[in-house]
Coordinates of C-alpha atoms in Angstrom, one line a residue:
M1 CA 106.3 -149.9 57.1
M2 CA 103.8 -150.8 59.9
K3 CA 101.4 -148.2 58.5
F4 CA 101.8 -149.8 55.1
F5 CA 100.6 -153.2 56.4
R6 CA 97.8 -151.8 58.5
K7 CA 96.5 -149.8 55.6
H8 CA 96.7 -152.5 52.9
T9 CA 95.9 -155.7 54.8
K10 CA 92.6 -156.3 53.0
V11 CA 94.0 -155.4 49.6
L12 CA 96.9 -157.7 50.1
L13 CA 94.7 -160.6 51.0
V14 CA 92.7 -160.1 47.8
G15 CA 96.0 -159.6 45.8
S16 CA 97.4 -162.8 47.2
M17 CA 94.4 -164.8 46.0
T18 CA 94.6 -163.2 42.6
L19 CA 98.2 -164.3 42.4
L20 CA 97.4 -168.0 42.8
M21 CA 96.3 -168.3 39.2
I22 CA 99.3 -166.4 38.0
V23 CA 101.7 -168.5 40.0
F24 CA 100.0 -171.7 38.9
V25 CA 101.5 -171.0 35.5
G26 CA 104.7 -169.1 36.3
G27 CA 105.4 -169.7 40.0
S28 CA 108.1 -172.3 39.4
A29 CA 110.0 -169.8 37.3
L30 CA 109.8 -167.3 40.2
Q31 CA 111.1 -169.9 42.6
G32 CA 114.0 -170.5 40.3
M33 CA 114.9 -166.9 40.5
L34 CA 115.6 -167.2 44.2
T35 CA 117.6 -170.4 44.0
T36 CA 121.2 -171.1 43.0
D37 CA 122.2 -171.3 39.3
P38 CA 125.5 -171.3 37.4
N39 CA 127.1 -168.0 37.9
R40 CA 129.2 -165.6 35.8
D41 CA 130.2 -161.9 35.9
V42 CA 128.0 -159.6 33.7
A43 CA 129.3 -156.1 34.8
T44 CA 131.9 -154.3 36.8
T45 CA 131.2 -151.4 39.2
T46 CA 133.0 -149.5 42.0
R47 CA 130.7 -151.4 44.4
G48 CA 131.9 -154.7 43.1
K49 CA 131.0 -157.0 40.2
I50 CA 127.4 -157.8 39.2
T51 CA 126.9 -161.5 38.5
L52 CA 124.2 -163.5 36.8
K53 CA 123.2 -164.7 40.3
D54 CA 122.9 -161.1 41.5
Q55 CA 120.5 -160.3 38.6
R56 CA 118.4 -163.4 39.3
I57 CA 118.1 -162.6 43.0
A58 CA 117.2 -159.0 42.1
Q59 CA 114.6 -160.3 39.6
G60 CA 113.0 -162.5 42.3
T61 CA 113.1 -159.6 44.8
T62 CA 111.5 -157.1 42.5
K63 CA 108.8 -159.6 41.5
I64 CA 107.9 -160.0 45.1
L65 CA 107.8 -156.2 45.5
E66 CA 105.5 -156.0 42.4
S67 CA 103.2 -158.6 43.9
W68 CA 102.8 -156.3 46.9
G69 CA 101.9 -153.4 44.7
I70 CA 105.2 -151.6 45.1
A71 CA 106.2 -149.7 41.9
W72 CA 110.0 -150.0 42.5
Q73 CA 110.7 -149.0 38.9
R74 CA 109.1 -145.6 39.5
M75 CA 110.6 -144.7 42.9
G76 CA 110.5 -141.0 43.7
G77 CA 108.4 -140.4 40.6
S78 CA 111.5 -140.9 38.4
G79 CA 110.9 -140.2 34.7
T80 CA 112.9 -143.1 33.3
P81 CA 111.9 -146.6 34.7
L82 CA 114.6 -148.3 36.7
E83 CA 116.0 -151.6 35.5
L84 CA 117.3 -154.6 37.5
T85 CA 120.9 -153.3 37.2
D86 CA 119.8 -150.0 38.7
W87 CA 118.1 -151.7 41.6
I88 CA 121.2 -153.7 42.4
L89 CA 123.3 -150.6 42.4
L90 CA 120.8 -148.6 44.5
V91 CA 120.7 -151.3 47.2
R92 CA 124.5 -151.4 47.4
E93 CA 124.6 -147.6 47.6
A94 CA 122.0 -147.4 50.3
E95 CA 123.9 -150.0 52.4
R96 CA 127.2 -148.2 51.9
L97 CA 125.5 -145.0 53.2
G98 CA 124.7 -146.9 56.4
M99 CA 121.0 -147.4 55.6
K100 CA 119.5 -150.7 57.1
A101 CA 116.0 -151.9 57.5
D102 CA 114.9 -153.4 60.8
I103 CA 113.9 -156.9 59.8
A104 CA 112.4 -157.6 63.2
E105 CA 110.1 -154.5 62.9
I106 CA 109.1 -155.6 59.4
R107 CA 108.3 -159.1 60.6
S108 CA 106.3 -157.9 63.6
S109 CA 104.3 -155.5 61.5
A110 CA 103.6 -158.0 58.7
P111 CA 100.2 -159.9 59.2
P112 CA 101.3 -163.6 59.4
D113 CA 98.3 -164.9 57.5
V114 CA 99.0 -162.5 54.6
L115 CA 102.7 -163.2 54.7
N116 CA 102.3 -167.0 54.6
E117 CA 99.5 -166.9 52.0
M118 CA 101.7 -164.7 49.7
A119 CA 104.7 -167.0 50.3
R120 CA 102.6 -170.0 49.2
S121 CA 101.3 -168.2 46.2
L122 CA 104.7 -167.1 45.0
K123 CA 106.3 -170.4 46.1
V124 CA 109.0 -168.7 48.1
R125 CA 109.8 -168.6 51.8
P126 CA 108.3 -166.0 54.1
D127 CA 111.8 -164.8 54.8
D128 CA 112.3 -164.1 51.1
I129 CA 109.4 -161.7 51.2
L130 CA 110.7 -160.0 54.3
Y131 CA 114.1 -159.8 52.6
A132 CA 112.6 -158.0 49.6
L133 CA 110.6 -155.6 51.8
A134 CA 113.7 -154.9 53.8
Q135 CA 115.7 -154.1 50.6
Y136 CA 113.0 -151.7 49.5
N137 CA 112.9 -150.0 52.9
T138 CA 116.7 -149.6 52.9
V139 CA 116.6 -147.9 49.5
Q140 CA 113.7 -145.7 50.6
Q141 CA 115.8 -144.5 53.6
A142 CA 118.5 -143.5 51.2
V143 CA 116.0 -141.7 49.0
S144 CA 114.7 -139.8 52.0
A145 CA 118.2 -138.8 53.0
V146 CA 118.9 -137.5 49.5
G147 CA 115.7 -135.5 49.6
Q148 CA 116.8 -133.7 52.7
V149 CA 118.5 -130.9 50.8
T150 CA 119.8 -127.7 52.2
T151 CA 117.1 -125.2 53.1
P152 CA 117.2 -122.1 50.9
S153 CA 119.0 -119.2 52.5
E154 CA 117.4 -115.8 53.2
A155 CA 119.3 -114.3 50.3
E156 CA 118.0 -117.0 48.0
V157 CA 114.4 -116.5 49.1
A158 CA 114.8 -112.7 48.8
A159 CA 116.2 -113.1 45.2
A160 CA 113.4 -115.5 44.4
A161 CA 110.8 -113.0 45.7
R162 CA 112.3 -110.3 43.7
R163 CA 112.0 -112.3 40.5
S164 CA 108.4 -113.4 41.2
F165 CA 107.0 -110.2 42.7
E166 CA 108.8 -107.3 41.0
R167 CA 106.9 -106.0 38.0
V168 CA 107.6 -103.5 35.3
S169 CA 104.9 -101.4 33.6
V170 CA 105.7 -100.2 30.0
H171 CA 104.1 -98.8 26.9
A172 CA 105.1 -100.4 23.7
V173 CA 104.9 -100.1 19.9
V174 CA 105.4 -103.3 17.9
I175 CA 106.5 -102.7 14.3
P176 CA 106.3 -105.8 12.2
A177 CA 108.4 -106.1 9.1
E178 CA 105.5 -107.7 7.4
A179 CA 103.8 -104.3 7.2
F180 CA 106.5 -103.1 4.8
V181 CA 107.1 -106.1 2.6
D182 CA 107.3 -105.0 -1.1
D183 CA 106.1 -108.0 -3.1
G184 CA 107.6 -106.4 -6.2
A185 CA 111.1 -105.8 -4.9
K186 CA 113.9 -107.1 -7.2
F187 CA 117.3 -108.3 -6.3
T188 CA 120.5 -109.0 -8.2
E189 CA 121.8 -112.6 -8.7
E190 CA 124.7 -111.7 -6.5
E191 CA 122.4 -110.8 -3.6
I192 CA 120.3 -113.9 -4.2
N193 CA 123.3 -116.2 -4.2
A194 CA 124.8 -114.6 -1.2
Q195 CA 121.6 -115.1 0.8
F196 CA 121.3 -118.7 -0.4
T197 CA 124.9 -119.6 0.4
A198 CA 124.7 -118.1 3.9
H199 CA 121.7 -120.3 4.9
R200 CA 121.8 -123.2 2.4
E201 CA 122.3 -125.9 5.0
S202 CA 120.1 -124.5 7.8
E203 CA 116.6 -125.6 8.5
P204 CA 114.1 -122.7 8.3
G205 CA 112.9 -121.2 11.5
A206 CA 110.6 -118.4 12.6
G207 CA 111.0 -114.8 11.5
L208 CA 114.5 -113.9 10.3
N209 CA 115.9 -117.4 11.2
F210 CA 116.4 -118.2 7.5
G211 CA 117.1 -121.7 6.2
Y212 CA 116.8 -123.5 2.8
Y213 CA 117.1 -127.1 3.8
V214 CA 114.3 -128.8 1.9
D215 CA 112.0 -130.8 4.3
P216 CA 110.8 -134.3 3.4
T217 CA 107.7 -134.3 1.3
I218 CA 105.0 -136.9 1.1
Q219 CA 102.2 -137.9 -1.2
V220 CA 98.9 -139.1 0.2
Q221 CA 96.2 -141.2 -1.4
Y222 CA 92.8 -141.2 0.2
I223 CA 89.2 -142.4 -0.1
K224 CA 86.7 -139.7 0.5
I225 CA 83.2 -140.7 1.7
D226 CA 80.9 -137.8 1.0
R227 CA 78.4 -137.4 3.8
D228 CA 76.0 -135.1 1.8
V229 CA 75.8 -137.6 -1.0
L230 CA 75.0 -140.4 1.5
A231 CA 72.3 -138.2 3.0
S232 CA 70.5 -137.7 -0.3
P233 CA 67.2 -139.7 -0.7
N234 CA 68.6 -142.2 -3.2
Q235 CA 71.6 -143.4 -1.1
V236 CA 71.2 -144.6 2.5
R237 CA 67.8 -146.1 3.0
V238 CA 66.2 -145.1 6.3
A239 CA 63.5 -147.4 7.6
N240 CA 60.5 -145.6 9.2
L241 CA 62.0 -142.2 8.3
D242 CA 59.0 -140.2 9.2
R243 CA 58.5 -141.9 12.5
K244 CA 62.1 -141.4 13.5
A245 CA 61.9 -137.7 12.4
R246 CA 58.8 -137.1 14.5
S247 CA 60.3 -138.8 17.5
F248 CA 63.4 -136.7 17.2
Y249 CA 61.3 -133.5 16.8
D250 CA 59.2 -134.3 19.9
A251 CA 62.3 -135.0 22.0
R252 CA 64.3 -132.0 20.8
R253 CA 61.7 -129.4 19.9
A254 CA 62.6 -127.1 22.8
S255 CA 66.4 -127.6 22.7
D256 CA 67.4 -127.9 19.1
P257 CA 68.0 -124.5 17.4
A258 CA 66.8 -126.0 14.1
F259 CA 63.2 -126.0 15.5
R260 CA 63.2 -122.5 16.9
R261 CA 61.1 -120.0 15.1
P262 CA 63.2 -117.2 13.5
I263 CA 63.6 -114.2 15.7
E264 CA 62.3 -111.9 13.0
E265 CA 59.0 -113.8 12.9
L266 CA 58.6 -113.5 16.7
I267 CA 59.3 -109.8 16.6
E268 CA 56.8 -109.3 13.8
E269 CA 54.1 -111.3 15.6
T270 CA 54.5 -109.4 18.9
T271 CA 54.6 -105.9 17.4
G272 CA 51.7 -106.2 14.8
D273 CA 48.5 -104.0 15.1
S274 CA 46.3 -107.0 15.9
I275 CA 48.3 -107.9 19.0
G276 CA 46.7 -106.7 22.2
P277 CA 47.6 -107.2 25.9
D278 CA 45.3 -110.2 26.1
A279 CA 46.4 -111.8 22.9
P280 CA 48.2 -115.2 23.3
K281 CA 52.0 -115.2 23.2
P282 CA 53.4 -116.5 19.9
E283 CA 54.8 -120.1 20.0
P284 CA 58.6 -119.8 19.9
Y285 CA 59.0 -123.2 18.2
L286 CA 58.0 -124.5 14.8
S287 CA 55.1 -126.8 14.6
W288 CA 55.6 -130.4 13.3
E289 CA 54.2 -129.5 9.9
E290 CA 56.7 -126.6 9.7
A291 CA 59.6 -128.5 11.0
K292 CA 59.1 -131.9 9.3
D293 CA 61.5 -131.3 6.4
K294 CA 64.2 -130.2 8.8
A295 CA 63.7 -133.1 11.1
V296 CA 63.8 -135.5 8.1
E297 CA 67.0 -133.9 6.9
I298 CA 68.6 -134.3 10.3
I299 CA 67.7 -138.0 10.5
R300 CA 69.1 -138.5 7.0
R301 CA 72.4 -136.8 8.1
Q302 CA 72.6 -138.9 11.2
E303 CA 72.0 -142.1 9.3
A304 CA 74.6 -140.9 6.7
D305 CA 77.1 -140.3 9.5
T306 CA 76.6 -143.9 10.7
A307 CA 76.9 -145.3 7.2
A308 CA 80.1 -143.4 6.5
A309 CA 81.6 -144.6 9.8
Q310 CA 80.7 -148.2 9.0
L311 CA 82.1 -148.0 5.5
A312 CA 85.3 -146.5 6.8
D313 CA 85.6 -149.2 9.4
A314 CA 85.0 -151.9 6.8
L315 CA 87.7 -150.4 4.5
I316 CA 90.3 -150.2 7.4
Q317 CA 89.4 -153.8 8.5
R318 CA 89.8 -155.2 5.0
A319 CA 93.1 -153.4 4.6
A320 CA 94.3 -154.9 8.0
N321 CA 93.3 -158.3 6.8
D322 CA 95.5 -157.9 3.7
L323 CA 98.5 -157.4 6.1
Y324 CA 97.5 -160.0 8.7
D325 CA 100.5 -162.3 7.9
A326 CA 102.9 -159.4 7.1
D327 CA 106.2 -159.4 9.1
R328 CA 107.9 -156.3 10.6
G329 CA 111.2 -155.2 9.3
D330 CA 114.3 -154.2 11.3
D331 CA 113.0 -150.7 11.3
G332 CA 109.9 -151.8 13.1
Y333 CA 107.4 -151.1 10.3
V334 CA 105.1 -153.6 8.6
V335 CA 106.7 -155.1 5.4
V336 CA 104.0 -154.2 2.8
P337 CA 103.5 -156.7 0.0
E338 CA 103.6 -155.6 -3.6
S339 CA 99.9 -156.1 -4.1
V340 CA 99.1 -153.5 -1.5
K341 CA 101.7 -151.1 -2.9
S342 CA 99.8 -150.9 -6.2
T343 CA 98.3 -147.5 -7.1
D344 CA 95.0 -149.3 -7.8
Y345 CA 94.9 -150.9 -4.3
L346 CA 92.3 -148.4 -2.9
A347 CA 90.0 -149.0 -5.9
A348 CA 90.3 -152.7 -5.3
L349 CA 89.6 -152.2 -1.6
V350 CA 86.4 -150.3 -2.4
G351 CA 85.4 -153.0 -4.9
H352 CA 85.5 -155.7 -2.2
I353 CA 83.1 -153.8 0.1
P354 CA 79.8 -155.7 0.8
A355 CA 76.8 -154.6 -1.2
S356 CA 75.1 -153.4 2.0
L357 CA 77.8 -150.8 2.4
S358 CA 78.4 -150.0 -1.2
Y359 CA 77.7 -146.3 -2.1
P360 CA 79.7 -145.7 -5.3
D361 CA 78.3 -142.2 -5.8
A362 CA 79.5 -141.1 -2.4
V363 CA 83.0 -142.6 -2.7
S364 CA 86.0 -141.0 -4.6
I365 CA 89.7 -141.7 -4.6
V366 CA 92.2 -138.8 -4.6
T367 CA 96.0 -138.6 -4.8
T368 CA 97.5 -135.4 -3.5
D369 CA 100.6 -133.6 -4.8
F370 CA 103.7 -133.8 -2.8
F371 CA 103.7 -131.6 0.4
D372 CA 105.6 -131.3 3.6
V373 CA 103.9 -132.2 6.9
S374 CA 103.7 -128.6 8.0
Q375 CA 101.3 -128.0 5.1
A376 CA 99.0 -130.9 6.0
D377 CA 96.4 -128.7 7.7
D378 CA 96.0 -126.7 4.5
I379 CA 95.0 -129.6 2.2
D380 CA 91.4 -129.1 1.3
G381 CA 89.0 -131.5 3.0
I382 CA 91.2 -134.2 4.5
G383 CA 93.6 -131.5 6.0
E384 CA 90.6 -130.3 8.1
G385 CA 89.8 -133.8 9.3
Y386 CA 90.2 -135.1 12.8
Y387 CA 89.8 -138.4 14.8
V388 CA 88.2 -138.3 18.2
P389 CA 88.3 -141.6 20.2
Q390 CA 85.0 -142.9 21.5
R391 CA 86.4 -144.0 24.8
I392 CA 90.1 -143.8 25.4
G393 CA 92.8 -142.7 23.1
K394 CA 94.3 -139.5 21.6
Y395 CA 92.8 -136.8 19.4
E396 CA 94.5 -137.1 16.0
T397 CA 94.8 -135.0 12.9
L398 CA 96.3 -135.7 9.4
R399 CA 99.4 -133.9 10.5
S400 CA 99.9 -135.8 13.8
I401 CA 99.4 -139.1 12.0
L402 CA 101.8 -138.3 9.2
L403 CA 104.5 -137.6 11.8
K404 CA 104.4 -141.3 12.7
T405 CA 104.9 -142.7 9.2
K406 CA 107.9 -144.3 7.6
A407 CA 108.2 -141.3 5.3
I408 CA 109.0 -139.0 8.2
L409 CA 110.2 -141.3 11.0
Q410 CA 112.7 -143.9 9.7
N411 CA 112.4 -146.3 12.6
V412 CA 109.5 -147.2 15.0
P413 CA 110.5 -146.0 18.5
D414 CA 111.4 -148.8 20.9
D415 CA 110.0 -146.9 23.9
K416 CA 108.0 -148.9 26.4
G417 CA 104.2 -148.3 26.2
I418 CA 104.0 -147.1 22.6
N419 CA 101.4 -148.5 20.3
R420 CA 103.3 -149.9 17.4
S421 CA 100.2 -150.0 15.2
D422 CA 100.1 -146.2 15.2
Y423 CA 103.3 -146.2 13.1
I424 CA 102.4 -146.9 9.5
A425 CA 104.6 -147.9 6.6
T426 CA 104.4 -146.4 3.2
S427 CA 101.4 -147.8 1.3
Q428 CA 99.8 -149.1 4.5
L429 CA 96.3 -147.7 5.3
S430 CA 96.1 -145.7 8.5
N431 CA 94.0 -147.1 11.3
Y432 CA 92.4 -143.7 11.8
A433 CA 89.4 -142.5 9.8
L434 CA 89.3 -138.7 9.7
R435 CA 86.1 -136.7 9.7
D436 CA 86.0 -133.0 8.5
G437 CA 83.6 -130.3 9.6
K438 CA 81.1 -131.2 6.9
G439 CA 80.8 -134.8 8.0
N440 CA 82.9 -136.2 5.2
V441 CA 85.1 -139.2 6.2
Y442 CA 88.5 -140.1 4.9
V443 CA 90.7 -143.2 5.0
F444 CA 94.2 -142.7 3.7
R445 CA 97.7 -143.9 3.3
V446 CA 101.1 -142.4 2.3
V447 CA 102.0 -143.7 -1.2
D448 CA 105.3 -141.9 -1.9
S449 CA 107.8 -139.6 -0.3
K450 CA 110.9 -137.6 -1.1
A451 CA 113.7 -137.4 1.5
G452 CA 114.7 -134.1 3.0
H453 CA 117.9 -132.6 1.5
I454 CA 120.2 -129.7 1.1
P455 CA 119.3 -127.9 -2.1
A456 CA 121.8 -128.4 -4.9
S457 CA 121.3 -125.0 -6.3
V458 CA 119.5 -121.8 -5.6
D459 CA 117.0 -122.5 -8.4
E460 CA 115.4 -125.2 -6.2
V461 CA 114.4 -122.7 -3.6
R462 CA 114.6 -119.4 -5.5
D463 CA 111.1 -118.2 -4.4
R464 CA 111.9 -118.7 -0.8
V465 CA 115.2 -116.9 -1.1
V466 CA 113.6 -113.9 -2.8
A467 CA 110.8 -113.8 -0.2
D468 CA 113.4 -113.8 2.6
L469 CA 115.3 -111.0 1.0
R470 CA 112.1 -108.9 0.8
L471 CA 111.5 -109.7 4.5
K472 CA 115.0 -108.6 5.4
K473 CA 114.5 -105.3 3.5
A474 CA 111.2 -104.8 5.2
F475 CA 112.9 -105.4 8.6
R476 CA 115.4 -102.7 7.9
E477 CA 112.5 -100.3 7.2
A478 CA 110.9 -101.4 10.5
Q479 CA 114.1 -100.6 12.3
F480 CA 114.3 -97.1 10.7
R481 CA 110.6 -96.4 11.7
A482 CA 111.3 -97.5 15.3
S483 CA 114.4 -95.3 15.5
A484 CA 112.4 -92.3 14.3
I485 CA 109.6 -92.6 16.9
S486 CA 112.0 -93.3 19.7
D487 CA 114.0 -90.1 18.8
C488 CA 110.9 -87.8 18.6
D489 CA 112.2 -84.7 20.5
D490 CA 108.9 -82.8 20.7
C491 CA 106.8 -85.7 21.9
E492 CA 105.7 -86.1 25.5
N493 CA 105.5 -89.9 25.4
L494 CA 105.7 -92.9 23.1
K495 CA 102.0 -92.9 22.4
E496 CA 102.2 -89.4 21.1
A497 CA 105.2 -90.2 19.0
Y498 CA 103.4 -93.2 17.4
E499 CA 100.3 -91.2 16.6
K500 CA 102.3 -88.3 15.2
D501 CA 103.8 -90.6 12.6
G502 CA 100.6 -90.9 10.7
D503 CA 102.0 -93.0 7.9
L504 CA 103.4 -95.6 10.3
S505 CA 100.2 -96.0 12.3
A506 CA 98.1 -96.0 9.2
T507 CA 100.3 -98.7 7.6
I508 CA 100.2 -101.0 10.6
T509 CA 96.4 -100.4 11.1
A510 CA 95.7 -101.2 7.4
K511 CA 97.6 -104.5 7.7
A512 CA 95.6 -105.6 10.8
I513 CA 98.5 -107.7 12.1
T514 CA 97.8 -109.2 15.5
G515 CA 100.1 -107.9 18.3
S516 CA 101.3 -104.8 16.5
G517 CA 100.9 -101.1 16.9
F518 CA 100.6 -99.3 20.2
I519 CA 100.1 -101.6 23.2
E520 CA 99.6 -101.0 26.9
P521 CA 100.3 -104.4 28.4
P522 CA 99.6 -105.3 32.1
P523 CA 102.6 -105.2 34.4
I524 CA 105.2 -107.7 33.4
V525 CA 106.7 -110.2 35.9
R526 CA 110.0 -112.0 35.3
A527 CA 108.7 -115.5 36.5
T528 CA 106.0 -117.2 38.3
R529 CA 106.4 -118.6 41.9
W530 CA 106.7 -122.1 40.6
E531 CA 109.3 -121.2 38.0
V532 CA 111.3 -119.4 40.6
A533 CA 111.1 -122.3 43.1
S534 CA 111.9 -124.9 40.6
G535 CA 114.9 -123.0 39.1
A536 CA 113.4 -123.3 35.7
V537 CA 115.5 -121.4 33.1
K538 CA 113.2 -119.2 31.0
T539 CA 114.1 -117.8 27.7
M540 CA 110.8 -116.2 26.9
V541 CA 108.2 -114.3 28.9
N542 CA 104.5 -114.1 27.9
A543 CA 103.9 -110.4 28.5
G544 CA 100.2 -110.5 27.9
G545 CA 97.9 -107.7 26.7
G546 CA 98.7 -108.5 23.1
L547 CA 102.4 -107.9 23.5
G548 CA 103.0 -111.6 23.2
E549 CA 106.2 -113.5 24.0
I550 CA 109.4 -111.5 24.6
P551 CA 112.9 -112.8 25.2
M552 CA 113.9 -112.9 28.8
D553 CA 117.0 -110.8 28.2
V554 CA 114.8 -108.1 26.6
V555 CA 112.5 -108.1 29.6
E556 CA 115.5 -107.5 31.9
Q557 CA 116.3 -104.5 29.8
F558 CA 112.7 -103.2 30.4
F559 CA 113.6 -103.0 34.1
A560 CA 117.0 -101.4 33.4
L561 CA 115.3 -98.5 31.5
E562 CA 114.3 -97.1 34.9
H563 CA 117.9 -95.9 35.3
A564 CA 118.5 -94.8 31.7
D565 CA 118.7 -91.1 30.8
L566 CA 115.9 -91.6 28.3
P567 CA 113.5 -94.3 29.5
I568 CA 112.8 -95.5 25.9
G569 CA 114.5 -98.5 24.2
V570 CA 114.4 -100.1 20.8
F571 CA 114.7 -103.9 20.6
D572 CA 114.9 -106.2 17.6
L573 CA 112.7 -109.3 17.8
P574 CA 114.2 -111.4 14.9
S575 CA 112.1 -114.5 15.7
R576 CA 109.0 -112.4 15.1
S577 CA 110.6 -110.3 12.3
A578 CA 109.5 -107.2 14.3
V579 CA 111.0 -104.3 16.1
L580 CA 109.9 -103.3 19.6
V581 CA 109.9 -99.8 21.0
V582 CA 109.4 -99.6 24.7
E583 CA 108.8 -96.7 27.1
W584 CA 109.4 -97.5 30.8
I585 CA 106.5 -96.3 33.0
E586 CA 107.0 -97.8 36.5
T587 CA 108.8 -100.6 38.4
Q588 CA 106.7 -102.1 41.2
L589 CA 109.2 -103.2 43.8
T590 CA 108.7 -106.1 46.2
K591 CA 107.0 -104.6 49.3
T592 CA 108.2 -105.7 52.8
H593 CA 104.7 -107.0 53.7
E594 CA 104.4 -108.9 50.5
L595 CA 107.8 -110.6 51.2
D596 CA 106.7 -111.4 54.7
D597 CA 103.3 -112.8 53.6
Q598 CA 104.8 -115.0 50.9
R599 CA 108.2 -116.0 52.5
K600 CA 106.9 -119.1 54.2
G601 CA 105.1 -120.4 51.2
L602 CA 107.9 -119.6 48.8
L603 CA 110.5 -121.2 51.2
S604 CA 108.4 -124.3 51.4
L605 CA 107.9 -124.5 47.6
M606 CA 111.6 -124.0 46.9
A607 CA 112.6 -126.7 49.4
S608 CA 110.0 -129.1 48.0
E609 CA 111.2 -128.5 44.5
R610 CA 114.9 -128.9 45.4
S611 CA 114.0 -132.1 47.2
R612 CA 112.1 -133.5 44.3
Q613 CA 114.8 -132.6 41.8
A614 CA 117.5 -134.1 44.0
V615 CA 115.6 -137.4 44.3
Q616 CA 114.9 -137.5 40.6
D617 CA 118.5 -136.8 39.8
W618 CA 119.7 -139.5 42.2
L619 CA 117.3 -142.1 40.8
N620 CA 118.0 -141.3 37.2
P621 CA 119.4 -144.6 35.7
D622 CA 122.1 -142.8 33.8
N623 CA 123.3 -141.1 37.0
I624 CA 123.1 -144.3 39.0
R625 CA 125.3 -146.1 36.6
A626 CA 127.7 -143.2 36.2
R627 CA 128.4 -142.6 39.9
N628 CA 128.8 -146.4 40.4
G629 CA 131.2 -146.8 37.5
F630 CA 129.0 -149.3 35.8
E631 CA 130.6 -151.1 32.8
L632 CA 128.9 -154.0 31.0
I633 CA 131.2 -157.0 30.4
T634 CA 131.1 -157.9 26.7
G635 CA 132.5 -160.9 24.9

């Protein structure tokens, strides 16, 4: 605590002066928090009741802590912010554990001028500030005690070392079912209905994780601002075009690839018969006369980009003005008036744009068919669009924005720190203008949606069911092919077995499916040092070398192949709709010198992670309330 005061004395002096203005408006309220008011019980706990007075005192205490720059709500780096109730319970717990701050030490270490100035600013007594700091110190002592977890044993460190240092080397053949899909395969109605019934209510997943739940679909209406049209001579007027183009050329001649002479011309000029040793070297850049048209075109595109952005901003601002007085519903979304819901609203929006930004030939309005959000990136034009903030903010795409619409998310989250304006109602124009790779700009809104649902009959998803049956049939073929190469009796190794099956290798090669065929991945480790130290439970391992992600239980079987009669195994990868054939090559055990070299660091990392997790668990609001038997008094 003394170090805290010595380190922050100057900052606290400045902070206290800053608080004068704040307290001028709200200081009396803060003073009221620390004075007596009518009392009543608000909750029961195993540490006694919590009263209204307790809450008001805690609020005054935490306000003082905040004024000293103490982030009590995020103690120990806790993920979920603490509330006043949690603070009250933590103080009581710390005191029950025998933790107690030394008020005299805190008083002697607090600079009197800072303490008195802060007290005047907050309109409280200096002792109130000391009381608040003592409470914080008491809780901090308890946090430190909780963090002193048991040091990992030698056996635990050895097991951790084994997981992070042991490696297995394998050769593998990945046989994807996709390589054997027969697009003409037919199935009986009985087969189709059986497949549909088995997975009718499930959401579709990756590979063989079938599901026929119909995702929500949405319909988008957007205004497209065509950059190429704006850049044409009869659209955006560019003052002093030639002068701007020449200035751009002079500044960028040596750096812009557009002004570099084609390499073919340079080669021709340096290899011709008339070129001698004393001849001047050819100029690698285009002259102004040669580059003028290109420079003019670049300036036109730049001016068109600016005009497109200005037009998009004007459209978004006009739409925002139309919702200026709109209320928010119980779901948190803006209540959109009927005039904005009109299918002609975007046309009216464009019609109100000032003449200085009106480029009718460059503007078009498009309404998409219904699609689900996973298909957003595939929509021509706007699906390729993106928003990049100029200063702060988040990179956005059509897909990421649609995930925050009423059509997909029924209620605006009430989490602290979210930007509610990012969540848009149906028919409300998005605040984000998207730009595609060609420079076209889009402003858009969701105009309609269809709720997700369980299909009433197979006819609604028949194509999906048939496609899945074809994939299942292809997977059985992949299993058969995997079994055949693993059982090759006259083959020296897996690579030879794969190459000997010419039809299999040719089929996989022809399909050019990434991560398939024969693969020699680098040695595979079970987990990283951090994963081992933190106790993170892994379900997948990224094997690298093109082998990709493999389930952890399958990786463990790679190690076990060392002790098998035949060190070759066949493993189904249903999430990838593929079959994996693996030949064990070598297990690289943890060497004694490796364990000795890494033991200290691994031990420290494990202890640190355990301490961090113990503190975070102890400071988790749900855990605080559960272990203290917290129950809110209702009625």
